[in-house]
PDB file of C-alpha atoms in Angstrom:
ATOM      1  CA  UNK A 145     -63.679 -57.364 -85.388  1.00  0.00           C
ATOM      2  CA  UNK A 146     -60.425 -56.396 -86.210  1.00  0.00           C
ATOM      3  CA  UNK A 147     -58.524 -53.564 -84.951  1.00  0.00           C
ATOM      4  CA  UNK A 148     -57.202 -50.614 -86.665  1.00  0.00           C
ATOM      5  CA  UNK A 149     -54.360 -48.545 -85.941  1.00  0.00           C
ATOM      6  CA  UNK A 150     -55.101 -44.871 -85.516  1.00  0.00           C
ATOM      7  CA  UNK A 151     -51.847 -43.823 -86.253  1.00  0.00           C
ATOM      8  CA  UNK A 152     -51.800 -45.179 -89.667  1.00  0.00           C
ATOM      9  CA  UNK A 153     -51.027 -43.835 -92.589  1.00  0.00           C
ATOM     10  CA  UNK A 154     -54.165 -42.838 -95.314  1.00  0.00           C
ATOM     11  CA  UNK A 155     -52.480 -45.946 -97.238  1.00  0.00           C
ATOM     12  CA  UNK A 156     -52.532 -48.340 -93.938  1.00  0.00           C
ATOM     13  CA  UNK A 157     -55.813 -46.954 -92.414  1.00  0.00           C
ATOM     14  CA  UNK A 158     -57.717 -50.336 -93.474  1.00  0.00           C
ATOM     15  CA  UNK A 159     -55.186 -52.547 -92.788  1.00  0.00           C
ATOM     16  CA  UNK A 160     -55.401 -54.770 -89.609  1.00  0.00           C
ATOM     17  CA  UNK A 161     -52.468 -54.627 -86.817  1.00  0.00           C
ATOM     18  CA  UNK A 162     -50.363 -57.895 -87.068  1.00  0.00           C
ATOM     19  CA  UNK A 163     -47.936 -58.868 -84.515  1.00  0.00           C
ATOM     20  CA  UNK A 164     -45.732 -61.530 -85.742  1.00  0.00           C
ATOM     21  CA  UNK A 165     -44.749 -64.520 -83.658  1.00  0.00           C
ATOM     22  CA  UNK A 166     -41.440 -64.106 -81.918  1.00  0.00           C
ATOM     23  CA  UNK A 167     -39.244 -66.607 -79.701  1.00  0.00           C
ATOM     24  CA  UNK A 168     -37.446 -65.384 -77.275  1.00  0.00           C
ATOM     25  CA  UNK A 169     -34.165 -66.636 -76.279  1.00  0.00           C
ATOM     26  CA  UNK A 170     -31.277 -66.138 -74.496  1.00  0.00           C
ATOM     27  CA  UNK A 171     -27.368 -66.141 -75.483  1.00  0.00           C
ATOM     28  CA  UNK A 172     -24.649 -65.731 -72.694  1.00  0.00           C
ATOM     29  CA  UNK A 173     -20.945 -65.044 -72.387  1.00  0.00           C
ATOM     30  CA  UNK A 174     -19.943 -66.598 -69.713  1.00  0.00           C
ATOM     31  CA  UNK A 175     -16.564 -65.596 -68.173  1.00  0.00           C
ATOM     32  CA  UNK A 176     -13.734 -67.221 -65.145  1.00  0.00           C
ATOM     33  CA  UNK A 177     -11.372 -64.668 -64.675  1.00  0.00           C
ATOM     34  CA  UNK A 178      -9.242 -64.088 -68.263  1.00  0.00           C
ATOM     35  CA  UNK A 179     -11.060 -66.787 -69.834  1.00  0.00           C
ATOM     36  CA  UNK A 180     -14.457 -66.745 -71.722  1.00  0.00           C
ATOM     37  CA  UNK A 181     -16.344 -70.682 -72.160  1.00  0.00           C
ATOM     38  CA  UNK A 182     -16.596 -71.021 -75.934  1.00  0.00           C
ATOM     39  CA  UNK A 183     -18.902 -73.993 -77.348  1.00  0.00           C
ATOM     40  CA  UNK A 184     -18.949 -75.695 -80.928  1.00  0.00           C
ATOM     41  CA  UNK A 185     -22.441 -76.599 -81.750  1.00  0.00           C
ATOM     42  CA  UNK A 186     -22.779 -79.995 -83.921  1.00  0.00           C
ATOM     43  CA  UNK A 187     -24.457 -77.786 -87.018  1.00  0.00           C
ATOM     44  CA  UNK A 188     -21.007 -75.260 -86.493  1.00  0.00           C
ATOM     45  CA  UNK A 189     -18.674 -75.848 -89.354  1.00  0.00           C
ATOM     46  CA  UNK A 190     -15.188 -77.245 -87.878  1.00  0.00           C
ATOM     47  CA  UNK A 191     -13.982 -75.036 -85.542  1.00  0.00           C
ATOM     48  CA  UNK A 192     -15.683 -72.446 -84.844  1.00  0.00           C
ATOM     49  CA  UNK A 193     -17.038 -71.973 -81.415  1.00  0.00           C
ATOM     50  CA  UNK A 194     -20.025 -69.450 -80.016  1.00  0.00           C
ATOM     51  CA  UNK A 195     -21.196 -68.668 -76.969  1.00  0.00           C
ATOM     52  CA  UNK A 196     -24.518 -70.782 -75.166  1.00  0.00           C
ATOM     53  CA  UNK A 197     -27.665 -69.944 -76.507  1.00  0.00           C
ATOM     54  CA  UNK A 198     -31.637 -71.017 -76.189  1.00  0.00           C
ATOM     55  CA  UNK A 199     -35.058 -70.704 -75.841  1.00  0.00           C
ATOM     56  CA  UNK A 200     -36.754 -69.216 -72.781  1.00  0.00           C
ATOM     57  CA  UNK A 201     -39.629 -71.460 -72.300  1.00  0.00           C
ATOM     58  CA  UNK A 202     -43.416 -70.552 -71.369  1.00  0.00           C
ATOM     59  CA  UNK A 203     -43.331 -68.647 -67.819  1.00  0.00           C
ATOM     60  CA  UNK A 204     -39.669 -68.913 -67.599  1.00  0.00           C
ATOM     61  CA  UNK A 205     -37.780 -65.546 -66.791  1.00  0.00           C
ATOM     62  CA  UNK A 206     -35.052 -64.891 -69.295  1.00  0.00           C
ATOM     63  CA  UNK A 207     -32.361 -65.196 -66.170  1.00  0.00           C
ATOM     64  CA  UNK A 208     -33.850 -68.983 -64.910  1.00  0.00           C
ATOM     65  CA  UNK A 209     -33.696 -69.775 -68.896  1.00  0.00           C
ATOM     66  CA  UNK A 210     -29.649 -68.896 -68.748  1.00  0.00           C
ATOM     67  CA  UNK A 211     -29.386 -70.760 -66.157  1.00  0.00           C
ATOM     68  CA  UNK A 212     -31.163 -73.968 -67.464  1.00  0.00           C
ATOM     69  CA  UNK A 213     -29.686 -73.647 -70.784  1.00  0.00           C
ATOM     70  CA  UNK A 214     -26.021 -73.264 -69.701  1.00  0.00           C
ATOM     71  CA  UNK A 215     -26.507 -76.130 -67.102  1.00  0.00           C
ATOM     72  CA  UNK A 216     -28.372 -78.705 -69.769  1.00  0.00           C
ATOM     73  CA  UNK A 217     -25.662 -77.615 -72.331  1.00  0.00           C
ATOM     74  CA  UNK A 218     -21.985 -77.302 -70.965  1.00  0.00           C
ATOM     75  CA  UNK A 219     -22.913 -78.909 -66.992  1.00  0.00           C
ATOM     76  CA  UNK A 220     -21.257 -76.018 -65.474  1.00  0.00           C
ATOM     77  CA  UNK A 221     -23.743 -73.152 -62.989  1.00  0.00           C
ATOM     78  CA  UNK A 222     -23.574 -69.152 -63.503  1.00  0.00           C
ATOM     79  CA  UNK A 223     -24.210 -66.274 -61.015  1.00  0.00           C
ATOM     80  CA  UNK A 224     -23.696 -62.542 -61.402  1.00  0.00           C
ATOM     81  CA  UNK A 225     -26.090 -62.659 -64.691  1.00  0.00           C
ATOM     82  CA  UNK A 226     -26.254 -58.943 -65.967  1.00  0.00           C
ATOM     83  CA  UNK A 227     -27.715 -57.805 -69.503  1.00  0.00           C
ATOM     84  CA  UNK A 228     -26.182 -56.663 -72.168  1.00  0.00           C
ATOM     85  CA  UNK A 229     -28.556 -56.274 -75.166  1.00  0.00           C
ATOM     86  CA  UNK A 230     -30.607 -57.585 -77.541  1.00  0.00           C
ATOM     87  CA  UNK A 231     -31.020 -58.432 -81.148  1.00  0.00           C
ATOM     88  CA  UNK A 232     -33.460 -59.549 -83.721  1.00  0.00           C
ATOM     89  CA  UNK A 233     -32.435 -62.743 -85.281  1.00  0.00           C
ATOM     90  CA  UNK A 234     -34.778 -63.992 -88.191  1.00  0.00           C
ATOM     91  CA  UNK A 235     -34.361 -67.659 -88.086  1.00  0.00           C
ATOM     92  CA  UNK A 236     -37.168 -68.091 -87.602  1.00  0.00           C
ATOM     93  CA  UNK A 237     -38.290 -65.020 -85.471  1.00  0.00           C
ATOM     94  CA  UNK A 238     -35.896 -64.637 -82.530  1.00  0.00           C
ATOM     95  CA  UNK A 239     -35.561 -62.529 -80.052  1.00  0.00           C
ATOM     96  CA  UNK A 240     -32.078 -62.679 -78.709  1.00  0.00           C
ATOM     97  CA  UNK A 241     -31.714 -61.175 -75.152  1.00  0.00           C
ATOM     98  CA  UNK A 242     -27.299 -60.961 -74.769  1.00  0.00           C
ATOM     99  CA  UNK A 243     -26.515 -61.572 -71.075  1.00  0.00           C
ATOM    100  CA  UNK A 244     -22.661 -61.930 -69.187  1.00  0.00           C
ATOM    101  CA  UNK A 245     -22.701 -64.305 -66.381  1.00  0.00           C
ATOM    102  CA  UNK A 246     -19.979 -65.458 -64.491  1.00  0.00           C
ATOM    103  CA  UNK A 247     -18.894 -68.822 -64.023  1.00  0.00           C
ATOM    104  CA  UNK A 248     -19.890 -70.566 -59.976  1.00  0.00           C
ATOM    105  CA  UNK A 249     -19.019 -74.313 -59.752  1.00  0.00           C
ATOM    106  CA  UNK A 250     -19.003 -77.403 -62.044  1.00  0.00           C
ATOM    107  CA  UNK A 251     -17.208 -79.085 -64.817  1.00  0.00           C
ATOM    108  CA  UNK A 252     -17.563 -78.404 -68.262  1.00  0.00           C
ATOM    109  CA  UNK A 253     -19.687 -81.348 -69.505  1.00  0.00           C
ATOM    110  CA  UNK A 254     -20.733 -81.117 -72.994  1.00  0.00           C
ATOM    111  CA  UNK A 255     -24.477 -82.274 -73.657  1.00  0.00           C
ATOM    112  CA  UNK A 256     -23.371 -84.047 -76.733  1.00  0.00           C
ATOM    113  CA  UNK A 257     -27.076 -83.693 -77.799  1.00  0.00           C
ATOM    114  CA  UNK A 258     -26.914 -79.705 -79.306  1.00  0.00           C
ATOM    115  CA  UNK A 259     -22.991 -78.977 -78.044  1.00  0.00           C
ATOM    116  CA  UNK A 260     -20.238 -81.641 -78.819  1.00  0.00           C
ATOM    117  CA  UNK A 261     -17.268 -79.651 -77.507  1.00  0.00           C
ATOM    118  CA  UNK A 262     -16.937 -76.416 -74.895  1.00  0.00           C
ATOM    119  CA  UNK A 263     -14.176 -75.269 -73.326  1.00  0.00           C
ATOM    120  CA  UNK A 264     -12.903 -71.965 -71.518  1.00  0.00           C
ATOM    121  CA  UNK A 265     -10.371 -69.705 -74.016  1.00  0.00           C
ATOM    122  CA  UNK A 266      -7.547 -67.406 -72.478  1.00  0.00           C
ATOM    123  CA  UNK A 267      -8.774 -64.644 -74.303  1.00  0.00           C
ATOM    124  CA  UNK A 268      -5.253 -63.926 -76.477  1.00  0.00           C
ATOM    125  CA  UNK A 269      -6.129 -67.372 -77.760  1.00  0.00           C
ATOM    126  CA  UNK A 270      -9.456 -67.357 -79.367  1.00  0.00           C
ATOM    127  CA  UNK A 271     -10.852 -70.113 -81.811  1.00  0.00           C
ATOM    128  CA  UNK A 272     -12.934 -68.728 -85.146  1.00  0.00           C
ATOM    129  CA  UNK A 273     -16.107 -67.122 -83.760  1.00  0.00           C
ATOM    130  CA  UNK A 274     -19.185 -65.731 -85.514  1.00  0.00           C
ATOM    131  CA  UNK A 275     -17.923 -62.259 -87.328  1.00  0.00           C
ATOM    132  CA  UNK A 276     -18.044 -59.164 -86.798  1.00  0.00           C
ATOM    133  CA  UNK A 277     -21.407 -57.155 -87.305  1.00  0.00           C
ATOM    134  CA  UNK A 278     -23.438 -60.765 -87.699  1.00  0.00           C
ATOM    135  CA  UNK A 279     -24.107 -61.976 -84.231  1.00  0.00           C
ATOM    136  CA  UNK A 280     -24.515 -61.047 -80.975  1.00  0.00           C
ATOM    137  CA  UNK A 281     -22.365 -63.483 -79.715  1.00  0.00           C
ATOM    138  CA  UNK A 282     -19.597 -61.625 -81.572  1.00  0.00           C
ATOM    139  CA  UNK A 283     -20.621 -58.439 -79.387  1.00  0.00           C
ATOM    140  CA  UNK A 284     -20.540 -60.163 -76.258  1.00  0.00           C
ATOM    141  CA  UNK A 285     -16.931 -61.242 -77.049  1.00  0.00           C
ATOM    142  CA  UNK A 286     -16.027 -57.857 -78.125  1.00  0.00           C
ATOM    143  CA  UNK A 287     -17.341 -56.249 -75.422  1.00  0.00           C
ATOM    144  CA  UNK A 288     -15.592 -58.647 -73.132  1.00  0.00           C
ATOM    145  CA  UNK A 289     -11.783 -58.156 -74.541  1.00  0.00           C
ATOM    146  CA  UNK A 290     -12.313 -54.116 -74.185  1.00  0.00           C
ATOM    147  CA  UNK A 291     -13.266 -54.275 -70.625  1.00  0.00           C
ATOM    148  CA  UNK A 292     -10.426 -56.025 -69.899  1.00  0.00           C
ATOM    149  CA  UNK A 293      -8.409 -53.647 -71.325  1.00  0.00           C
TER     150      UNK A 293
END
């Protein structure tokens, strides 16, 4: 049987509750001091760079996903992981959870599989990124230069 909302408008009374599919994921700034690690994805057009980004996985926590992702991707390991917030990204159904880690050890070692280039950007010498009011990954950055203000 399916179930009704309660709450519903007269128009929506009959209408079953649908929850869409949603995948979460996670995208992280990560920082070293002045400098944020920037990465150009292979499906980027030339030169513009992003921060690292992907999917938590079944019964992963959205913190051991950051970690995974940013190892698999860029080679490098993160500590001091703290939220910063999420958005809704339809394509195709994301959840993205924003996050600012700081970097712990490593060299940068692009995956060449998803990332073909990352490097870490004195931040008064930015490439192109995502623009304002599009992406959370533009946030991040944002919120990044005015704390260090």
């Amino acid at each position: 049987t399916p179930l009704y909302s309660s709450a519903a408008s007269d128009v929506y009374k009959r209408q079953p509750l649908v929850y869409p599919k949603i995948s979460p994921c996670i995208i992280t700034l990560i920082h070293k001091d002045k400098s944020i690690l920037l990465a150009h994805n292979k499906n980027f057009p030339v030169n513009l760079y992003s921060t690292i980004a992907g999917f938590i996985e079944a019964g992963e926590s959205a913190e051991a996903c950051l970690k995974r992702e940013v190892k698999e991707e860029v080679g490098i390991e993160v500590h001091n992981i703290k939220y910063f917030q999420s958005q809704s990204w339809p394509f195709p159904g994301q959840l993205m959870l924003g996050y600012f880690a700081e970097y712990k050890s490593g060299e940068i070692t692009p995956d060449n599989d998803e990332i073909d280039d990352a490097q870490w950007f004195e931040v008064d010498n930015l490439p192109n990124t995502p623009p304002p009011g599009v992406s959370i990954s533009r946030d991040l950055i944002q919120h990044f230069l005015k704390r260090l203000k």
